[in-house]
CSV table of C-alpha atoms in Angstrom, one decimal:
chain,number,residue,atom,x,y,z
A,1,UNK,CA,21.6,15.2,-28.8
A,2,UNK,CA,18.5,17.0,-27.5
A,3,UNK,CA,17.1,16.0,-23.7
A,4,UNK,CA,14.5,13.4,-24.6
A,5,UNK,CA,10.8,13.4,-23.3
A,6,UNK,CA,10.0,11.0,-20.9
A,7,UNK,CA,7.1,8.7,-20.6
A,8,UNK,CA,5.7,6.5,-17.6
A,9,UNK,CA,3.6,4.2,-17.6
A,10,UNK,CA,2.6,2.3,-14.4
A,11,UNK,CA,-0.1,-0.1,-14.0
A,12,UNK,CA,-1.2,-2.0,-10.6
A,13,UNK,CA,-1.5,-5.3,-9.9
A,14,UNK,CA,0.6,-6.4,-13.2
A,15,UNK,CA,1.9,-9.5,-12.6
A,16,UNK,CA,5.4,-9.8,-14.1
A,17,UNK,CA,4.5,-13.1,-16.4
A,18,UNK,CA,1.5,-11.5,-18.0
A,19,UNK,CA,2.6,-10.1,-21.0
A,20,UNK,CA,3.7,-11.6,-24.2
A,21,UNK,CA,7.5,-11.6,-24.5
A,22,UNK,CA,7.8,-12.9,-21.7
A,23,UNK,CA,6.2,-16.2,-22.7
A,24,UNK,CA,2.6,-15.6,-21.0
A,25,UNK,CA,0.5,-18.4,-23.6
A,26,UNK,CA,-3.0,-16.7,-22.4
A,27,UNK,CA,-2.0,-12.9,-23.3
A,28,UNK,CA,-1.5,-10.9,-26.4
A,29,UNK,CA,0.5,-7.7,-25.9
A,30,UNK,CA,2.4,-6.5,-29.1
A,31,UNK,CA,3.1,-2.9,-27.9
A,32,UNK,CA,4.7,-4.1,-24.4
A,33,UNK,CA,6.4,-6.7,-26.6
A,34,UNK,CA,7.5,-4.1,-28.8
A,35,UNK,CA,9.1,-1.5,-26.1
A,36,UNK,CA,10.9,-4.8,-24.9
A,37,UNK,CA,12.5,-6.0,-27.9
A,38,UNK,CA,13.2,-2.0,-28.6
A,39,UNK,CA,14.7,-1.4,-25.8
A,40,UNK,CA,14.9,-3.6,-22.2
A,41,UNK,CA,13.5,-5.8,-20.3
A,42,UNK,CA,13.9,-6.7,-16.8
A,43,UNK,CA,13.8,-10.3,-15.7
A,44,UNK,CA,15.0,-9.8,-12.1
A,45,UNK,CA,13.3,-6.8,-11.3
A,46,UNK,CA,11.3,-7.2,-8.1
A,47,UNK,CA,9.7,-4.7,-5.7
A,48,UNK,CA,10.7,-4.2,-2.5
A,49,UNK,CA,7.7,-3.6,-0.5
A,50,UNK,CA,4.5,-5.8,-1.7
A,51,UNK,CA,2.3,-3.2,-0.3
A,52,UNK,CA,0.5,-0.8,-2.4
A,53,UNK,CA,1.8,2.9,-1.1
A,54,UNK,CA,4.9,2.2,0.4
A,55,UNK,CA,6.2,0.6,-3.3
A,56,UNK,CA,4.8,3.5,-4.8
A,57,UNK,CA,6.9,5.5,-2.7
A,58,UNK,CA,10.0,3.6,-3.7
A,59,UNK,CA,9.0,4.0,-7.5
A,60,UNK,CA,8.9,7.5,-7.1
A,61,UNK,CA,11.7,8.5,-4.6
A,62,UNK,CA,14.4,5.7,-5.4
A,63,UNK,CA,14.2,4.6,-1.3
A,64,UNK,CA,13.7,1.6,-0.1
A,65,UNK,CA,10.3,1.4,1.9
A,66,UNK,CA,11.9,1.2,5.1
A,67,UNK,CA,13.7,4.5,4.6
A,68,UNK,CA,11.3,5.9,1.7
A,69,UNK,CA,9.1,8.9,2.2
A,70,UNK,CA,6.2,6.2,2.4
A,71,UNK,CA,6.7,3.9,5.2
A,72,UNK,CA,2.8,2.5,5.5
A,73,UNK,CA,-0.7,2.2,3.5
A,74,UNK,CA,-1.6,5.4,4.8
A,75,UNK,CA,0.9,7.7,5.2
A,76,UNK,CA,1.6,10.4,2.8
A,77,UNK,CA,4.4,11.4,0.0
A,78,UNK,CA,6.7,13.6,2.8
A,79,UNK,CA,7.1,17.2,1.6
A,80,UNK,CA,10.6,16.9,2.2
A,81,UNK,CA,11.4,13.6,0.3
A,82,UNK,CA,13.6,13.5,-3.1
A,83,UNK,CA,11.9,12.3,-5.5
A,84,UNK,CA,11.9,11.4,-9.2
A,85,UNK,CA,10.3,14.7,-10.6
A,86,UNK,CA,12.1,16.7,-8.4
A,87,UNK,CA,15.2,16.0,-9.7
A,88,UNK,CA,13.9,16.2,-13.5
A,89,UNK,CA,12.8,19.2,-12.4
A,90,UNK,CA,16.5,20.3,-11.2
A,91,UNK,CA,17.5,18.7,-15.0
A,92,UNK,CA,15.5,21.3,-16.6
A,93,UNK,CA,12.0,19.1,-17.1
A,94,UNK,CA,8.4,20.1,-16.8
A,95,UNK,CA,6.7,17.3,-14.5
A,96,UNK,CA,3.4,16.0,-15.4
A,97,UNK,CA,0.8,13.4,-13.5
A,98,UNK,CA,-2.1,11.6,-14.5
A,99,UNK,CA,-4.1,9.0,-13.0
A,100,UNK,CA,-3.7,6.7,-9.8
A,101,UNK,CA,-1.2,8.5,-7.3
A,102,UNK,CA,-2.4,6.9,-3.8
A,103,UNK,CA,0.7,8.3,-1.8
A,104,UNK,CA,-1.1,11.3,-0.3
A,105,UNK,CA,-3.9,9.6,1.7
A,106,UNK,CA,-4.1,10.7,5.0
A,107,UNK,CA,-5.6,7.9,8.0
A,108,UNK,CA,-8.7,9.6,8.5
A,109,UNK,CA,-10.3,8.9,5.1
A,110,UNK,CA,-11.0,6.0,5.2
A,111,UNK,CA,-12.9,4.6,8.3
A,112,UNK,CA,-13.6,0.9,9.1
A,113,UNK,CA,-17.5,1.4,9.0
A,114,UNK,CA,-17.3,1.8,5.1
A,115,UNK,CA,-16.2,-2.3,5.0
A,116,UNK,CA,-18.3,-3.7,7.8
A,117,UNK,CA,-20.5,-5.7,6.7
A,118,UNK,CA,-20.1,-4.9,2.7
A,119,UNK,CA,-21.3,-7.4,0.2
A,120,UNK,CA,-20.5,-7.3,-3.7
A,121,UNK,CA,-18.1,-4.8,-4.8
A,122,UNK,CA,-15.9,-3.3,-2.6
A,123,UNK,CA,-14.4,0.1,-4.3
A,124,UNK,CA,-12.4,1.5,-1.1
A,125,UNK,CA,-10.0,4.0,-2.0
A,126,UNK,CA,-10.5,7.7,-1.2
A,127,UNK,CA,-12.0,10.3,-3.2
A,128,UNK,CA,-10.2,13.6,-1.5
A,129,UNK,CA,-8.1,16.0,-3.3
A,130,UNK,CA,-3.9,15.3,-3.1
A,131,UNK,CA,-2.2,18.4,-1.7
A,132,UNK,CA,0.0,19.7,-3.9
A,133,UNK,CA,2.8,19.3,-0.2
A,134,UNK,CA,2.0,15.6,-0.9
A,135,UNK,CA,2.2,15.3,-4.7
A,136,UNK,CA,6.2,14.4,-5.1
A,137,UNK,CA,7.3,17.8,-7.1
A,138,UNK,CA,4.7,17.6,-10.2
A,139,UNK,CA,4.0,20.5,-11.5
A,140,UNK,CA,1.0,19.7,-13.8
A,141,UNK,CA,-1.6,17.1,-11.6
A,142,UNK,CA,-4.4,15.3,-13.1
A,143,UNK,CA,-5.0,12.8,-10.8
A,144,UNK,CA,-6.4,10.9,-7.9
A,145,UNK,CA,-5.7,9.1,-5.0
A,146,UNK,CA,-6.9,5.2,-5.3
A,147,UNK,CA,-10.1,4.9,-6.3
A,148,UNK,CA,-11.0,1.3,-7.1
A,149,UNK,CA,-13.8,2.0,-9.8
A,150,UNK,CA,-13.0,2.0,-13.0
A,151,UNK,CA,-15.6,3.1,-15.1
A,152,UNK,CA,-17.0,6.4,-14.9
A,153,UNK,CA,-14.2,7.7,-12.2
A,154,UNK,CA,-12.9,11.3,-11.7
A,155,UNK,CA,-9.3,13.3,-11.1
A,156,UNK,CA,-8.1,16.5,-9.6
A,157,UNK,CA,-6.8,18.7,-12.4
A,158,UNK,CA,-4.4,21.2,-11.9
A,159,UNK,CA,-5.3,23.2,-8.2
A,160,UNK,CA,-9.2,22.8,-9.0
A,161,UNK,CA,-10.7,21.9,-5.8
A,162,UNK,CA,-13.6,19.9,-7.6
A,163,UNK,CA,-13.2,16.7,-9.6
A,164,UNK,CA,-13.1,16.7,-13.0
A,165,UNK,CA,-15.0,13.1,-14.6
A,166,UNK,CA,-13.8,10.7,-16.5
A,167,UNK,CA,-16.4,9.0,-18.9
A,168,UNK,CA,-16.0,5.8,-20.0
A,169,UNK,CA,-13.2,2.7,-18.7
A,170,UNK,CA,-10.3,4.3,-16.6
A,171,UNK,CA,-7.8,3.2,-18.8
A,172,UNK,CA,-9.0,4.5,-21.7
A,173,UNK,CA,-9.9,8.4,-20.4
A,174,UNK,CA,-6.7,8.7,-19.0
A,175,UNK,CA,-5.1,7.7,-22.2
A,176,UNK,CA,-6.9,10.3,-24.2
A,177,UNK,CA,-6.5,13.4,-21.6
A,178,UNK,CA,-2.8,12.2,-21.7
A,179,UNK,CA,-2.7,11.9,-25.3
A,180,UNK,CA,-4.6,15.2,-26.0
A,181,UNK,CA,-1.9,16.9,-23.5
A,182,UNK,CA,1.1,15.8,-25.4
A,183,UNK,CA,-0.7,17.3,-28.6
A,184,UNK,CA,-0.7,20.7,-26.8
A,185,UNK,CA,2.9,20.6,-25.3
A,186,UNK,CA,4.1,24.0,-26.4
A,187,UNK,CA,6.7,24.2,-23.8
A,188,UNK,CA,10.8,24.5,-24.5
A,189,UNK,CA,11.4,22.0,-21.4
A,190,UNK,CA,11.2,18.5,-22.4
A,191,UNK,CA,8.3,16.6,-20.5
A,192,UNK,CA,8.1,13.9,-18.0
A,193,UNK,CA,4.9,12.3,-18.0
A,194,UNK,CA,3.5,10.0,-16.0
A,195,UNK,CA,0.5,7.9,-17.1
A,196,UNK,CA,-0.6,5.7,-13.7
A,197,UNK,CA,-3.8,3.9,-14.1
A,198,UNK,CA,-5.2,1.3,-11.7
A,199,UNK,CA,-5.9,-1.6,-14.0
A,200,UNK,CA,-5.7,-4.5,-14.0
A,201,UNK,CA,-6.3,-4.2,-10.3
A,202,UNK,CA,-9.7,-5.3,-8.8
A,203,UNK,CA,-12.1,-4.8,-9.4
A,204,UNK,CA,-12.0,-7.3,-12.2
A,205,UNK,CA,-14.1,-5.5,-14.7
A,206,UNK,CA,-13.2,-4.6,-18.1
A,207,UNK,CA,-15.3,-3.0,-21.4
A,208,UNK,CA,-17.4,-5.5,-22.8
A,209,UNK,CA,-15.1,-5.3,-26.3
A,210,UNK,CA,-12.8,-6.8,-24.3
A,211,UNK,CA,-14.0,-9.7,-23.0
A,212,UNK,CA,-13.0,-12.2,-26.2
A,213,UNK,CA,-10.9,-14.5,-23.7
A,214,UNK,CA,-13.0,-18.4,-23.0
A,215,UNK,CA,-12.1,-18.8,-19.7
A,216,UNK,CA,-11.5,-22.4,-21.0
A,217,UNK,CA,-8.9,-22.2,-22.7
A,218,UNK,CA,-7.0,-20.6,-20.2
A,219,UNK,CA,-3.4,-22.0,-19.9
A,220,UNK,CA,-2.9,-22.8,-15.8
A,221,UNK,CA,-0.3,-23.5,-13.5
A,222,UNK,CA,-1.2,-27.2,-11.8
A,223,UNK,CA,-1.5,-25.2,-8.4
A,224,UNK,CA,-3.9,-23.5,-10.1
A,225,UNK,CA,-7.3,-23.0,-7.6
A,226,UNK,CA,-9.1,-24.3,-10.2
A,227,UNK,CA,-13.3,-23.4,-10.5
A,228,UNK,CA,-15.4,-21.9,-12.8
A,229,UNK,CA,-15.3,-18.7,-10.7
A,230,UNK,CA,-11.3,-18.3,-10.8
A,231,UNK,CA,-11.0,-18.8,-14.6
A,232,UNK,CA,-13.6,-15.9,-14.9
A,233,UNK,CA,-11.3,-13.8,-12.8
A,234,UNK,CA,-8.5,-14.5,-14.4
A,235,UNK,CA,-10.5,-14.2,-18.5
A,236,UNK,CA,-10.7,-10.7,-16.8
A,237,UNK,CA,-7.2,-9.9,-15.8
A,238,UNK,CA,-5.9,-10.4,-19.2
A,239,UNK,CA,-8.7,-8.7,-20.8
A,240,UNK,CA,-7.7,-5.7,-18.9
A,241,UNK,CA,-4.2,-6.1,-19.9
A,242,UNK,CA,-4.9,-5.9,-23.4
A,243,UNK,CA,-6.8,-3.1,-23.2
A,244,UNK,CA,-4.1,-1.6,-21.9
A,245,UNK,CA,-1.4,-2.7,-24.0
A,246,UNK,CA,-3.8,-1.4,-27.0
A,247,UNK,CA,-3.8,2.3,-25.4
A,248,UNK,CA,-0.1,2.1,-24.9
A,249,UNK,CA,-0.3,1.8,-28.5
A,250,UNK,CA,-2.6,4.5,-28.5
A,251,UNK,CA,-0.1,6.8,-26.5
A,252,UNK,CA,2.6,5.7,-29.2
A,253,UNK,CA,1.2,6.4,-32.2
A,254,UNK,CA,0.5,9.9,-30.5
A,255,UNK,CA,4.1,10.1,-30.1
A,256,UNK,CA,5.2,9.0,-33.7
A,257,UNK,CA,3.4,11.8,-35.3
A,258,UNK,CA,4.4,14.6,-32.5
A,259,UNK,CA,7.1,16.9,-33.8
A,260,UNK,CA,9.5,16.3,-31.0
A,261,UNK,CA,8.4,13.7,-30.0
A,262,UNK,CA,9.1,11.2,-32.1
């Protein structure tokens, strides 16, 4: 049996109930359902730091976030660390990123004078270029650090020292510079892609297409904060994960007519 390719895809903010299989009434995802019934699905898989960078960490170093290579929001992917393309690499895999990476912010960048006093959107994040000391072990980098804006972002590619722009939703360009990589593979190492995008974390915004859900309808808990304001929100959240389940599919269909890849 040849090594097989690897694909990961990570999204933020996904709540573990919002997908179809899983028996989410308010969410159509037939490609998430599909990898589930094709292959597994945890039901008791639960992070173990709720915080953004420090869970990274553990996704991508196998630590918990006490002993990880992240221990806080803004410390940084330690040079030193092992780490899960590190050790693909030591398999005999070439290691690629794109999108969201958010473990190689360093304190300074962002100052409490850009929330004081901020109405409306809040997009936060940091726009600075990853080191490559602070990117895990990936060899090929397309990415960025936590943005918050999802339309009309940007990434690092490769050691440029400018951004590159994405047009359009997040989501989407990162599917297609993902999907038009895998076309051009021409290596003899099998691949270990990562695809990390920040929906549906806020901000709560998706690509008007998208936007069929009647807030409504929406199926709630009892708890539920209940206003017209919150079913909005919420319209959005799935919207966003629909969109993505429909580039996963995307990123699939890619795959299914890639010699290799298959």
């Amino acid at each position: 049996m040849n090594t097989p390719h690897i694909i990961y895809i990570l999204s933020d903010e996904h709540r573990g109930q919002a997908m179809g299989h899983v028996g989410d009434p308010n969410v159509q995802t037939p490609w998430m359902d599909r990898l589930a019934s094709e292959g597994a699905s945890f039901s008791r898989a639960y992070a173990n730091c709720p915080i953004c960078t420090p869970s990274r960490g553990t996704i991508f170093s196998g630590r918990h976030a006490h002993a990880g290579p992240v221990a806080g929001f803004f410390d940084v992917f330690k040079p030193t660390a092992p780490s899960t393309a590190t050790e693909l690499r030591k398999a005999g895999y070439h290691t690629t990123y794109f999108g969201k990476w958010h473990c190689g912010i360093v304190r300074n960048q962002v100052p409490s004078s850009v929330v004081k006093d901020q109405t409306g959107v809040f997009e936060g994040g940091s726009r600075n270029r990853t080191p490559e000391s602070h990117r895990a072990g990936f060899q090929d980098w397309y990415g960025f650090e936590n943005l918050n804006r999802h339309f009309n972002s940007s990434i690092y590619e490769l050691d440029n020292h400018d951004p590159t722009p994405l047009d359009g939703y997040e989501t989407d360009a990162l599917t297609d510079k993902a999907i038009d990589y895998i076309r051009h593979y021409d290596r003899d190492e099998p691949l270990f892609l990562v695809l990390s995008v920040t929906p549906p974390h806020f901000p709560l915004i998706v690509p008007e297409k998208w936007e069929r859900f009647a807030s409504d309808s929406l199926v709630v808990r009892e708890n539920f904060h209940d206003s017209p304001e919150m079913r909005k929100s919420l319209a959005t959240y799935y919207a966003m994960i629909e969109n993505l389940d429909w580039n996963i599919g995307r990123l699939n269909e890619c795959l299914k007519n890639q010699p290799g890849f298959e």
